[in-house]
Coordinates of C-alpha atoms in Angstrom, one line a residue:
M1 CA 17.7 -15.1 8.7
K2 CA 15.3 -18.1 9.3
I3 CA 12.9 -17.9 12.2
L4 CA 11.0 -21.0 13.3
W5 CA 8.5 -21.2 16.0
K6 CA 7.1 -24.7 15.2
T7 CA 8.2 -26.2 18.5
G8 CA 6.1 -23.8 20.5
L9 CA 3.0 -23.8 18.4
A10 CA 1.3 -26.8 19.9
A11 CA 1.7 -25.5 23.4
A12 CA 0.6 -22.0 22.3
S13 CA -2.5 -23.5 20.8
L14 CA -3.4 -25.3 24.0
V15 CA -3.0 -22.1 26.0
L16 CA -5.1 -20.1 23.5
C17 CA -7.8 -22.7 23.1
A18 CA -8.2 -22.8 26.9
Y19 CA -9.8 -19.4 26.9
A20 CA -11.0 -19.1 23.3
A21 CA -13.8 -20.5 21.3
P22 CA -13.2 -23.9 19.7
C23 CA -10.3 -24.0 17.2
A24 CA -11.2 -23.8 13.6
T25 CA -10.9 -27.2 11.8
A26 CA -12.5 -30.4 13.1
A27 CA -10.1 -33.3 13.3
N28 CA -11.8 -35.3 10.5
E29 CA -11.7 -32.4 8.0
P30 CA -8.7 -31.6 5.8
P31 CA -7.1 -28.3 6.8
K32 CA -7.9 -25.3 4.6
V33 CA -4.6 -23.9 3.4
L34 CA -4.5 -20.8 1.2
H35 CA -1.5 -20.6 -1.2
A36 CA -0.6 -17.0 -1.9
F37 CA 2.5 -15.0 -2.9
L38 CA 4.0 -11.6 -2.4
S39 CA 5.8 -9.9 -5.2
T40 CA 8.6 -8.5 -3.0
G41 CA 10.3 -9.5 0.2
E42 CA 9.1 -8.2 3.5
T43 CA 11.4 -5.8 5.3
G44 CA 10.1 -6.5 8.8
L45 CA 6.9 -6.9 10.7
D46 CA 6.8 -3.9 13.1
P47 CA 3.6 -1.8 12.5
A48 CA 5.4 1.5 13.3
V49 CA 8.2 1.0 10.9
A50 CA 7.0 -1.1 7.9
S51 CA 5.9 0.7 4.8
D52 CA 6.4 -1.7 1.9
V53 CA 3.3 -3.5 0.5
A54 CA 4.6 -7.0 1.4
S55 CA 5.1 -6.2 5.1
L56 CA 1.8 -4.2 5.3
T57 CA -0.1 -7.1 3.8
L58 CA 1.2 -9.4 6.5
L59 CA 0.7 -6.9 9.3
E60 CA -3.0 -6.5 8.3
N61 CA -3.4 -10.2 9.3
L62 CA -1.3 -10.2 12.5
F63 CA -2.1 -6.9 14.2
D64 CA -5.3 -5.1 15.2
P65 CA -6.0 -1.4 14.6
M66 CA -9.2 -0.1 16.2
L67 CA -11.0 0.2 12.9
R68 CA -11.0 -1.6 9.6
Y69 CA -12.9 -1.5 6.4
D70 CA -16.2 -3.2 5.7
Y71 CA -15.2 -5.9 3.2
L72 CA -18.0 -5.5 0.7
A73 CA -19.3 -1.9 1.2
R74 CA -18.8 0.4 -1.9
P75 CA -18.1 3.2 -1.6
V76 CA -15.7 2.1 1.1
K77 CA -16.8 2.4 4.7
L78 CA -15.1 2.0 8.1
Q79 CA -16.4 -0.3 10.8
P80 CA -15.3 -1.3 14.3
N81 CA -12.5 -3.8 14.6
T82 CA -11.5 -4.0 18.3
L83 CA -14.2 -1.5 19.3
R84 CA -17.7 -2.2 20.6
A85 CA -19.0 0.5 18.2
M86 CA -17.8 3.3 16.1
P87 CA -16.1 6.1 18.1
E88 CA -18.1 9.0 19.7
V89 CA -17.1 12.4 18.2
D90 CA -17.9 15.7 19.8
A91 CA -19.7 18.5 17.9
A92 CA -16.4 20.3 17.2
G93 CA -15.0 17.2 15.5
T94 CA -11.9 17.2 17.6
T95 CA -12.5 14.8 20.5
Y96 CA -12.9 11.1 19.8
T97 CA -13.9 8.5 22.4
F98 CA -13.2 4.8 21.7
H99 CA -14.6 1.9 23.7
L100 CA -12.7 -1.4 23.3
Q101 CA -14.2 -4.8 23.4
P102 CA -13.0 -6.6 26.5
G103 CA -11.5 -10.1 26.2
I104 CA -9.1 -9.4 23.3
H105 CA -5.7 -11.1 23.8
F106 CA -2.3 -10.9 22.2
T107 CA -0.9 -14.2 21.0
P108 CA 1.3 -16.0 23.5
D109 CA 4.9 -14.9 23.8
A110 CA 7.7 -15.4 26.3
A111 CA 7.5 -11.7 27.1
F112 CA 4.2 -12.4 28.9
K113 CA 5.7 -15.0 31.2
G114 CA 3.1 -17.6 30.4
Q115 CA 0.1 -15.5 31.2
P116 CA -2.7 -14.5 28.8
R117 CA -2.2 -10.8 28.0
E118 CA -5.4 -8.7 27.3
V119 CA -5.4 -5.8 25.0
T120 CA -6.2 -2.5 26.8
A121 CA -6.7 1.2 25.9
Q122 CA -3.2 1.9 27.4
D123 CA -1.8 -0.5 24.7
Y124 CA -3.2 1.8 22.0
V125 CA -1.7 4.8 23.7
Y126 CA 1.7 3.2 23.8
S127 CA 1.4 2.0 20.2
L128 CA 0.5 5.4 18.8
K129 CA 3.4 6.9 20.8
R130 CA 5.7 4.5 19.1
L131 CA 5.2 6.4 15.9
Y132 CA 6.8 9.4 17.5
D133 CA 9.8 7.5 18.8
P134 CA 12.8 9.1 17.1
A135 CA 14.8 5.9 17.3
L136 CA 12.2 4.1 15.1
K137 CA 12.0 6.8 12.4
S138 CA 8.5 5.8 11.6
P139 CA 7.3 6.8 8.1
W140 CA 3.8 7.1 9.4
V141 CA 4.3 9.8 12.1
F142 CA 3.5 12.5 9.6
L143 CA -0.2 11.4 9.8
F144 CA -0.4 12.3 13.5
E145 CA 2.3 14.8 14.4
D146 CA 1.1 18.3 15.2
K147 CA -2.5 17.0 15.2
I148 CA -2.9 15.5 18.7
V149 CA -3.1 17.9 21.6
G150 CA 0.2 18.1 23.4
D151 CA 2.1 15.9 21.0
E152 CA 4.8 18.5 20.6
A153 CA 6.2 17.3 23.9
L154 CA 6.9 13.9 22.3
R155 CA 9.0 15.6 19.6
R156 CA 10.8 17.9 22.0
D157 CA 11.8 15.3 24.6
F158 CA 10.4 11.9 23.7
S159 CA 9.4 9.5 26.5
Y160 CA 6.8 6.7 26.5
D161 CA 5.9 7.6 30.0
R162 CA 5.3 11.3 29.2
P163 CA 1.5 12.0 29.5
I164 CA -0.1 13.6 26.5
P165 CA -3.3 15.5 27.0
G166 CA -4.7 14.5 23.6
L167 CA -3.9 10.8 24.0
Q168 CA -5.3 9.2 27.2
A169 CA -6.6 5.9 28.4
L170 CA -9.6 6.9 30.6
D171 CA -9.9 3.4 31.9
K172 CA -9.0 -0.1 30.9
Y173 CA -11.2 -0.2 27.8
T174 CA -11.7 3.5 27.0
L175 CA -9.4 5.7 24.9
R176 CA -9.8 9.4 24.3
I177 CA -8.0 11.3 21.5
R178 CA -8.2 15.0 21.2
L179 CA -7.1 16.8 18.0
K180 CA -5.9 20.4 17.7
A181 CA -8.1 20.9 14.7
P182 CA -10.7 18.8 12.8
D183 CA -9.2 16.3 10.4
A184 CA -11.6 14.7 8.0
S185 CA -9.3 11.7 7.4
F186 CA -8.4 11.0 11.0
L187 CA -10.4 7.8 11.4
F188 CA -8.8 6.5 8.2
Y189 CA -5.4 6.7 9.9
L190 CA -6.8 4.4 12.7
A191 CA -7.5 1.7 10.2
L192 CA -3.9 1.5 8.9
P193 CA -1.6 -1.4 9.9
A194 CA 0.6 1.3 11.5
S195 CA -2.1 1.9 14.1
G196 CA -2.1 -1.8 15.1
V197 CA -1.8 -2.5 18.7
V198 CA 1.6 -3.6 20.1
A199 CA 2.4 -4.8 23.6
R200 CA 5.0 -2.8 25.4
E201 CA 6.5 -5.9 27.0
V202 CA 7.2 -7.4 23.6
A203 CA 8.7 -4.2 22.1
E204 CA 11.0 -3.8 25.1
A205 CA 11.9 -7.5 25.2
Y206 CA 13.1 -7.6 21.5
G207 CA 14.2 -4.0 21.1
S208 CA 15.5 -3.3 17.6
Q209 CA 14.5 -6.9 16.6
V210 CA 10.8 -6.5 17.4
G211 CA 10.1 -6.6 13.6
N212 CA 11.4 -10.1 13.6
H213 CA 9.1 -11.1 16.5
P214 CA 5.5 -10.0 15.6
V215 CA 3.1 -10.5 18.5
G216 CA -0.3 -9.2 17.6
S217 CA -4.0 -10.0 18.3
G218 CA -5.2 -10.4 14.8
P219 CA -6.8 -13.4 13.0
F220 CA -3.5 -15.0 12.2
M221 CA -0.2 -15.6 13.9
I222 CA 3.3 -16.4 12.5
G223 CA 4.1 -20.1 12.1
E224 CA 7.3 -20.5 10.0
W225 CA 9.2 -17.6 8.6
K226 CA 12.2 -17.6 6.3
H227 CA 12.9 -14.0 5.5
S228 CA 12.2 -13.0 1.9
D229 CA 11.4 -16.6 0.9
K230 CA 8.4 -18.1 2.7
I231 CA 6.0 -17.1 5.5
T232 CA 3.4 -19.3 7.1
L233 CA 0.5 -17.8 8.9
L234 CA -1.6 -19.9 11.2
A235 CA -5.2 -19.2 12.2
N236 CA -5.0 -17.6 15.7
P237 CA -7.0 -20.0 17.9
G238 CA -7.4 -17.3 20.5
F239 CA -8.8 -14.7 18.0
R240 CA -11.9 -13.1 19.5
P241 CA -15.3 -14.4 18.3
T242 CA -15.8 -12.5 15.0
V243 CA -18.9 -13.3 13.1
F244 CA -19.5 -11.9 9.6
H245 CA -22.6 -9.8 9.2
A246 CA -23.2 -8.0 5.9
G247 CA -23.6 -4.2 6.3
P248 CA -25.6 -2.0 3.9
G249 CA -22.9 -2.3 1.2
P250 CA -23.9 -5.6 -0.4
G251 CA -27.6 -4.7 -0.6
P252 CA -30.0 -4.9 -3.6
D253 CA -28.0 -2.3 -5.5
A254 CA -24.7 -4.1 -5.1
D255 CA -23.2 -6.2 -7.9
P256 CA -24.3 -9.9 -7.9
A257 CA -20.9 -11.1 -6.9
S258 CA -20.9 -9.1 -3.7
R259 CA -24.4 -10.2 -2.8
A260 CA -23.4 -13.8 -3.3
I261 CA -20.3 -13.4 -1.1
A262 CA -22.4 -11.7 1.5
A263 CA -24.8 -14.6 1.5
G264 CA -22.1 -17.1 1.7
L265 CA -20.3 -15.4 4.6
E266 CA -23.3 -14.4 6.6
G267 CA -23.2 -15.8 10.2
K268 CA -19.8 -17.5 9.7
R269 CA -17.0 -17.0 12.2
L270 CA -13.7 -15.5 10.9
P271 CA -11.2 -16.5 9.8
L272 CA -12.3 -19.5 7.7
L273 CA -8.8 -20.7 6.8
D274 CA -6.5 -22.8 9.0
K275 CA -3.3 -21.7 7.4
I276 CA -1.8 -19.4 4.8
E277 CA 1.4 -20.3 3.0
V278 CA 3.0 -17.2 1.4
K279 CA 5.9 -17.4 -0.9
I280 CA 8.0 -14.4 -2.1
M281 CA 7.9 -14.4 -5.9
E282 CA 9.8 -11.5 -7.3
E283 CA 10.1 -12.9 -10.9
Y284 CA 6.9 -12.1 -12.9
Q285 CA 6.9 -15.2 -15.0
S286 CA 7.3 -17.5 -12.0
R287 CA 4.1 -16.0 -10.5
V288 CA 2.0 -16.5 -13.6
L289 CA 3.3 -20.0 -14.3
G290 CA 2.9 -20.9 -10.6
F291 CA -0.7 -19.8 -10.7
L292 CA -1.4 -21.7 -14.0
N293 CA 0.1 -24.8 -12.4
G294 CA -2.3 -24.5 -9.4
E295 CA 0.5 -23.5 -6.9
F296 CA -1.4 -20.3 -6.0
D297 CA -5.1 -19.8 -5.4
F298 CA -5.3 -16.4 -6.9
I299 CA -3.1 -13.9 -8.8
E300 CA -3.5 -10.1 -8.6
Q301 CA -2.3 -7.6 -11.1
V302 CA -1.0 -10.0 -13.8
P303 CA 2.1 -8.2 -15.1
E304 CA 1.6 -6.3 -18.4
S305 CA 4.3 -8.2 -20.2
L306 CA 2.7 -11.6 -19.4
R307 CA -1.0 -10.9 -20.0
D308 CA -0.8 -12.7 -23.4
M309 CA -0.3 -15.9 -21.3
V310 CA -3.8 -15.6 -19.7
L311 CA -5.9 -13.1 -21.7
D312 CA -7.4 -13.8 -25.1
P313 CA -5.4 -11.7 -27.7
D314 CA -8.3 -11.8 -30.2
S315 CA -10.8 -10.0 -27.8
S316 CA -11.1 -6.2 -27.7
Q317 CA -12.0 -6.6 -24.0
P318 CA -10.0 -8.3 -21.3
V319 CA -11.2 -11.9 -21.2
L320 CA -9.6 -15.1 -20.2
K321 CA -8.2 -17.5 -22.8
P322 CA -10.9 -20.1 -23.5
G323 CA -8.8 -23.0 -22.1
L324 CA -8.4 -21.2 -18.7
A325 CA -12.1 -20.4 -18.6
R326 CA -12.9 -24.0 -19.2
R327 CA -10.8 -24.9 -16.1
G328 CA -13.2 -22.7 -14.1
M329 CA -10.8 -19.8 -13.5
Q330 CA -12.5 -16.4 -13.3
L331 CA -11.1 -13.0 -14.4
M332 CA -12.0 -10.1 -12.1
P333 CA -10.8 -6.7 -13.5
F334 CA -10.3 -4.3 -10.6
P335 CA -9.7 -0.5 -10.8
V336 CA -6.8 -0.1 -8.3
L337 CA -6.5 3.0 -6.1
Q338 CA -3.0 3.4 -7.4
T339 CA -1.0 5.9 -9.3
Y340 CA 2.2 5.2 -11.3
Y341 CA 4.6 8.1 -11.6
M342 CA 8.3 8.8 -12.3
W343 CA 9.7 11.2 -9.8
M344 CA 12.8 13.4 -10.2
N345 CA 14.9 14.4 -7.3
M346 CA 14.5 18.1 -6.8
D347 CA 17.8 18.3 -4.8
D348 CA 19.8 16.6 -7.6
P349 CA 22.4 18.9 -9.1
V350 CA 21.5 17.8 -12.7
I351 CA 17.8 17.4 -12.8
G352 CA 16.7 19.3 -9.6
G353 CA 16.1 22.9 -8.8
Y354 CA 13.4 25.5 -9.4
G355 CA 15.2 27.8 -12.0
K356 CA 13.8 28.1 -15.5
A357 CA 16.4 25.8 -17.1
Q358 CA 15.9 23.0 -14.6
V359 CA 12.1 23.3 -14.9
A360 CA 12.4 23.2 -18.7
L361 CA 14.4 20.0 -18.5
R362 CA 11.8 18.2 -16.3
R363 CA 9.0 19.6 -18.5
A364 CA 10.6 18.2 -21.6
I365 CA 11.0 14.8 -20.0
A366 CA 7.3 14.9 -19.1
L367 CA 6.4 16.0 -22.7
G368 CA 8.5 13.2 -24.1
Y369 CA 6.5 10.5 -22.2
N370 CA 4.4 8.6 -24.7
S371 CA 1.3 7.7 -22.6
G372 CA -0.7 6.2 -25.5
E373 CA 2.1 3.7 -26.3
D374 CA 2.7 2.9 -22.7
I375 CA -1.0 2.0 -22.1
A376 CA -1.6 0.2 -25.5
L377 CA 1.6 -1.8 -25.7
L378 CA 3.0 -2.2 -22.2
K379 CA -0.2 -2.1 -20.1
K380 CA -2.2 -4.0 -22.7
G381 CA -5.0 -1.5 -22.4
L382 CA -5.5 -2.2 -18.7
A383 CA -4.7 1.3 -17.5
L384 CA -6.0 4.9 -17.5
P385 CA -3.7 8.0 -18.2
A386 CA -3.0 9.9 -15.0
Q387 CA -4.1 13.5 -15.2
T388 CA -3.4 14.2 -11.5
P389 CA -2.0 12.1 -8.7
L390 CA -5.6 11.0 -7.8
P391 CA -7.0 7.8 -9.3
P392 CA -10.7 7.4 -9.9
N393 CA -12.8 6.6 -6.8
V394 CA -10.6 8.5 -4.4
L395 CA -12.3 11.4 -2.6
G396 CA -11.3 14.6 -4.4
Y397 CA -10.9 13.0 -7.9
D398 CA -12.0 15.4 -10.7
A399 CA -13.0 13.5 -13.8
S400 CA -13.1 16.7 -15.8
Y401 CA -9.5 17.8 -15.2
R402 CA -7.0 17.4 -18.0
S403 CA -3.3 17.8 -17.6
P404 CA -1.7 20.6 -19.7
V405 CA 1.4 18.4 -20.1
S406 CA 0.8 15.6 -22.6
Y407 CA 2.9 13.8 -25.1
N408 CA 4.5 16.3 -27.5
P409 CA 8.1 15.5 -28.5
V410 CA 8.3 18.5 -30.9
L411 CA 7.5 20.9 -28.0
A412 CA 9.9 19.0 -25.8
R413 CA 12.8 19.5 -28.2
A414 CA 11.9 23.2 -28.8
L415 CA 11.9 23.7 -25.0
L416 CA 15.3 22.2 -24.6
D417 CA 16.7 24.2 -27.4
R418 CA 15.4 27.5 -25.9
F419 CA 16.9 26.9 -22.5
G420 CA 20.4 26.0 -23.8
Y421 CA 20.3 22.2 -23.8
R422 CA 22.0 21.9 -27.2
K423 CA 22.9 18.8 -29.1
G424 CA 26.5 17.7 -29.3
K425 CA 28.3 15.9 -32.1
D426 CA 27.0 12.6 -30.7
G427 CA 23.4 13.7 -31.1
F428 CA 22.8 14.0 -27.4
R429 CA 22.2 17.2 -25.5
T430 CA 24.6 19.0 -23.1
R431 CA 23.8 21.1 -20.1
P432 CA 23.4 24.9 -20.6
D433 CA 27.1 25.4 -19.5
G434 CA 28.2 22.9 -22.2
S435 CA 29.1 20.1 -19.8
P436 CA 27.8 16.5 -20.6
L437 CA 24.3 15.7 -19.6
T438 CA 23.5 12.1 -18.6
L439 CA 20.3 11.1 -16.8
V440 CA 20.5 8.2 -14.4
M441 CA 17.3 6.3 -13.8
H442 CA 17.1 3.6 -11.2
T443 CA 15.3 0.4 -12.3
E444 CA 14.3 -3.0 -11.0
P445 CA 16.0 -6.2 -12.3
S446 CA 13.0 -7.9 -13.8
M447 CA 11.4 -8.5 -17.2
V448 CA 9.0 -5.6 -16.8
G449 CA 11.9 -3.5 -15.5
R450 CA 13.9 -4.2 -18.7
L451 CA 10.9 -3.4 -20.8
R452 CA 10.4 -0.1 -19.0
D453 CA 14.1 0.7 -19.5
E454 CA 13.7 0.3 -23.2
F455 CA 10.5 2.3 -23.3
W456 CA 12.2 5.2 -21.4
R457 CA 15.3 5.0 -23.5
K458 CA 13.3 5.3 -26.6
N459 CA 11.3 8.3 -25.3
L460 CA 14.2 10.2 -23.9
N461 CA 16.6 9.5 -26.8
A462 CA 13.9 10.8 -29.2
I463 CA 14.3 14.3 -27.6
G464 CA 18.1 14.1 -27.5
L465 CA 18.5 13.1 -23.9
R466 CA 21.0 10.4 -22.9
V467 CA 19.9 8.1 -20.1
E468 CA 21.6 5.3 -18.2
F469 CA 19.9 2.7 -16.0
K470 CA 21.0 1.5 -12.6
S471 CA 19.4 -1.7 -11.5
D472 CA 18.7 -2.7 -7.9
K473 CA 16.0 -4.2 -5.7
K474 CA 13.2 -1.8 -5.0
T475 CA 13.7 -2.0 -1.3
E476 CA 17.3 -0.8 -1.8
I477 CA 16.3 1.9 -4.2
I478 CA 13.8 3.3 -1.7
K479 CA 16.5 3.3 1.0
A480 CA 18.8 5.2 -1.3
S481 CA 15.9 7.6 -2.3
R482 CA 15.4 8.6 1.3
L483 CA 19.1 9.6 1.5
G484 CA 18.7 11.7 -1.7
K485 CA 21.0 9.4 -3.8
V486 CA 18.6 8.6 -6.6
M487 CA 18.1 11.0 -9.5
M488 CA 15.0 9.4 -11.1
F489 CA 12.8 6.4 -10.4
E490 CA 9.5 5.1 -11.7
T491 CA 7.3 3.9 -8.8
N492 CA 3.7 3.8 -7.7
W493 CA 1.6 4.7 -4.7
V494 CA -1.3 2.6 -3.5
A495 CA -3.9 4.4 -1.3
D496 CA -3.5 3.9 2.4
F497 CA -7.0 5.4 2.7
P498 CA -9.4 6.5 0.0
D499 CA -8.9 10.3 0.2
G500 CA -7.0 12.6 -2.0
D501 CA -4.9 13.8 0.9
N502 CA -3.1 10.5 0.9
F503 CA -1.8 11.3 -2.6
Y504 CA -1.1 15.0 -2.4
Q505 CA 0.9 14.5 0.8
L506 CA 3.5 12.7 -1.4
L507 CA 4.7 16.2 -2.6
Y508 CA 4.3 18.1 0.7
G509 CA 7.6 19.7 1.6
P510 CA 7.9 18.4 5.3
N511 CA 7.5 14.9 4.0
S512 CA 10.8 15.1 2.1
G513 CA 13.1 12.2 2.8
R514 CA 10.0 10.1 3.6
A515 CA 7.0 9.7 1.3
N516 CA 8.1 12.8 -0.7
Y517 CA 10.9 11.0 -2.6
A518 CA 11.1 13.9 -5.1
N519 CA 12.1 16.2 -2.2
F520 CA 9.7 18.8 -3.7
K521 CA 9.7 21.9 -1.4
L522 CA 7.5 24.7 -2.7
P523 CA 5.8 27.1 -0.3
E524 CA 2.9 27.7 -2.6
Y525 CA 2.2 24.0 -2.7
D526 CA 2.6 23.5 1.0
R527 CA 0.3 26.3 1.9
R528 CA -2.5 25.0 -0.3
Y529 CA -2.0 21.4 1.0
E530 CA -2.2 22.6 4.6
Q531 CA -5.5 24.3 3.9
A532 CA -6.9 21.3 2.0
R533 CA -6.0 18.8 4.7
Q534 CA -8.2 20.6 7.2
M535 CA -11.2 20.0 4.9
G536 CA -13.4 17.1 4.1
D537 CA -14.4 16.4 0.5
S538 CA -16.1 19.6 -0.6
P539 CA -16.1 22.0 -3.6
Q540 CA -13.7 24.3 -1.7
R541 CA -11.2 21.5 -1.3
R542 CA -11.5 20.5 -5.0
V543 CA -10.5 24.0 -6.0
L544 CA -7.4 23.6 -3.9
Y545 CA -6.7 20.2 -5.4
R546 CA -6.9 21.7 -8.9
E547 CA -4.4 24.3 -7.9
L548 CA -2.1 21.7 -6.4
A549 CA -2.3 19.7 -9.7
Q550 CA -1.4 22.9 -11.6
L551 CA 1.7 23.5 -9.5
I552 CA 2.8 19.9 -10.1
H553 CA 2.4 20.5 -13.8
A554 CA 4.2 23.8 -13.6
Y555 CA 7.3 22.4 -11.8
N556 CA 7.2 18.8 -12.9
P557 CA 8.7 17.0 -9.9
W558 CA 6.8 14.0 -11.3
V559 CA 5.9 12.6 -14.7
L560 CA 2.4 11.3 -14.1
L561 CA 2.0 8.0 -15.8
T562 CA -1.0 5.7 -15.3
H563 CA -3.7 4.4 -13.0
P564 CA -3.8 0.6 -13.5
I565 CA -6.7 -1.6 -14.0
S566 CA -5.7 -4.9 -12.3
A567 CA -6.2 -8.2 -14.1
D568 CA -7.0 -10.5 -11.1
I569 CA -7.8 -14.2 -11.6
R570 CA -9.0 -16.7 -9.0
Q571 CA -9.0 -20.5 -9.1
P572 CA -12.4 -22.2 -9.1
W573 CA -12.0 -23.7 -5.6
L574 CA -11.4 -20.3 -3.9
K575 CA -14.5 -18.7 -2.4
N576 CA -15.5 -15.2 -1.2
Y577 CA -12.7 -13.5 -3.2
K578 CA -13.1 -9.8 -3.8
R579 CA -10.4 -7.2 -3.9
H580 CA -10.8 -4.3 -1.5
P581 CA -9.9 -0.8 -2.8
V582 CA -7.8 0.0 0.2
E583 CA -6.9 -3.0 2.3
F584 CA -4.0 -5.1 0.9
S585 CA -5.5 -8.5 1.7
N586 CA -8.8 -10.3 2.1
W587 CA -7.4 -13.4 3.7
R588 CA -9.7 -13.5 6.8
Y589 CA -12.8 -13.7 4.6
L590 CA -11.5 -16.4 2.1
D591 CA -12.6 -20.0 2.1
L592 CA -11.7 -22.9 -0.2
D593 CA -12.6 -26.4 -1.2
P594 CA -9.6 -28.6 -0.6
Q595 CA -11.2 -31.6 -2.4
Q596 CA -12.0 -29.5 -5.5
R597 CA -8.4 -28.3 -5.5
S598 CA -7.1 -31.8 -5.2
E599 CA -9.3 -33.1 -8.1
A600 CA -8.1 -30.2 -10.3
G601 CA -4.5 -31.1 -9.6
A602 CA -5.1 -34.7 -10.5
V603 CA -6.7 -33.6 -13.9
R604 CA -3.6 -31.4 -14.6
K605 CA -1.3 -34.3 -13.9
S606 CA -3.2 -36.7 -16.2
A607 CA -3.2 -34.1 -19.0
K608 CA 0.6 -33.9 -19.0

């Protein structure tokens, strides 16, 4: 599907500029156009529904949650987005009062019948209720359900017009949310794209197609959109006056790069760009070659298999090749709040179940995973072995914890022998009842996907297990996973918010069929998780997290793999670039020098 709004953009800009501050670029200046890519196609731009990284990246720039993260503060810190100030919280930690800025408007749309449409507290009430709408099947409702006072009425008999005691607009600009119990992570949820404000008129006008008609109030708006190919974002000329002021994060103790960015941004109105051209680039090599040819202004997480194209192979530390450094490119290693894992479907008749034989099979698979080889050869040293689901720098991370399940193929083979997985004449093992045993692992059709296939084939064949690979796009694999039709799949989770709860919820029983792709359902795990999610970061919660990790290692619904260290590179003409640990994009803060880009392009052409 191709969606074009070019014809209406000029008129829209006139309407917006009529009640907004002056539009960004002066007529005599070249427009500032960021060239970026997304590694997978977007599924749709509805905040309540989207959960893939590509869609969430776009949603961050189109829609407005009440809170967002301070760009430069480390450790991460929330700040007001559409609010006048941070919310007021009562002594019990259960009642939050939010005061919206007046004068925030949605971008123009036919649903508003030609009138400017202001964002109100009631819009946030409506938008949060959308997460409960059974017709939408929101993957984000688990963050809120059973937490807001009276929300059981929405699950029992859903209606947007049903009043909820814990979710009320007190007046046009004041919202009150009351929780049933304190939730230390609650404000993090209100900084997610899923909490972005949506206008009811728009949702009702487009119905099931609202994800193809994004109408937000964020710093950018959709220009041209060709699904899973190219998306153009235009600076929203009606975006509320937003001037950057550095908080306490980039102070004297911050790194020099953060201090320099803070100084460069101080007092400037956001966004600084006029347009963002985003391409979908699923093939790894095309991304890297495109960046090296100057087609993209930055590249994040250079694929492991292609790092030799950009990193100096003679250096013991990750550094750029001398030729790229001479071109002014800058390598910026970044520890990602991300965990790679291979999950196994606990409902699958071959690999699932909680009996000793099934547990032994999954344990043997985990023992057969060669972490050292994975990190050294495939990750090129830019990764850490995962001991628990939590990556470093997430609240609850325990640097002293070590997994009891580590690479040991001898023990893996002995475990399989003991529980009846005997070798047949072909050298591969059978099930305890003597029937053939074939593992089926879904995989992605890419160069890295093929390398991962061979890595897993080698590891599993070494302990006598036959494995076949079924290739498909990740979006299709995730859809099949939610229906319980995938046996095994290697994937990853990027933090939605920097708290351990966001990772341990991936194995919480009630999240099966959603984020819990392994369909792990263990009362002992669920009970401890429910206790832990009521707590903030504390010694008591860390004890529970250690017990949760031990249950994961006992039943092995996952093989824990790695926490990546991202190899990020920016072009010399790009300014203010710094990855944020939680947010997917930093586009509203970026600036660039079009003349420097043009001159660099001329040099590249003359060198060919």
